[in-house]
């Protein structure tokens, strides 16, 4: 039976992890992620979850412990934000190359300096080349569903998965969330021994030196694995849908069928963007929105299909790449669309850094500028709401 | 022991995550190209104390059927530890190409 309860995005993740029956959790508290691992420690202490809970001295140790535990075949979880994710940086690359199916919730928060605990996407964008699958959610329900799916995606691809959730806006927002029976979740992601794991029963060395004769081939395995994950992510979502009646595609669109201009964005601002698009459509402006749920592997074909017929797109970055040819999401979109025979004009925006709200007027400005780009061509990146 | 040079494996053949699933794979690794000098043992001076055999970090010193210590040049990276550790100074490091 499905239970409908009021919980925060963070608690939704904790419930999903508990239902996934993880074997080990290694965590270090950091705002705004803390209540995920706090709730999980409660589940373990109460005997509701039979898992080993490791309090470590840093995020670097948290992810290192997860890699080690995962190599033995354990189902592991960790959660972090911002500086914590940055501290994990070097180990993130090992997690993907050693093919450890770790699931991590990253509650998106700005990177220092100045010190800031609020939401933007700079933490995850700085780790985009670490070889992790990245999912982006927009509500507590999505956070629950994506976390459940992530364990299956991770174990079938033997790649680590990062579930990204906007700090405070999703992580601390209490919403009604539908929780399926724990038994049903466990049928969806049964615990099973992973092959090729470290064991005392046979000789097996991992994390070995990859000299120039081998590094390239070893690295390519993880590149191939993330490419091959595309159909698997779809299949797993279909399976999830048949069991729980919810489905999430790589990209989500709103009002783009007749649109001449559309915004492309990620995370919780999809809701506000839809509201404003709706208001503008009532005034006869043909605008729409595209939201990415999967950022790695980047949904190139899905985006190209969605974009057909649209004359201009505006890419909303909530992170920057100082001195770059564009900001992270802009660069991905521009590269994905570049060799389309009739590609749209692409206007870049930066908005909502360090928790700055992106308000109705900001969206109106971005839709207007994108429509203007359709007529006159795109200009330089617009830093929305920046005071001179 | 003879060094077996294996054919380099392609990415599809390497165990997932670059794991080494067979023990003793280092015997397949020839380090000849690393060396700038190699040890030469003067059997006249050698007292067969075995210090070179113990010190060599790559197990490149072997004992032949006559009980003499010999260098397996495939595994010698030319570090010179054997020469340093040789009490009767029976080992000389000779520059490669001389």
Coordinates of N, CA, C and O in Angstrom, one line a residue, chain B residues 8 50 92:
Chain B
X8 N 49.7 -6.5 -25.2 CA 48.9 -5.5 -24.4 C 47.4 -5.8 -24.7 O 47.0 -6.0 -25.9
X50 N 74.4 -12.9 0.0 CA 73.0 -12.8 -0.3 C 72.3 -11.5 0.0 O 71.1 -11.3 -0.1
X92 N 79.4 -3.5 -9.3 CA 79.7 -2.2 -9.9 C 78.5 -1.8 -10.8 O 78.0 -2.7 -11.6

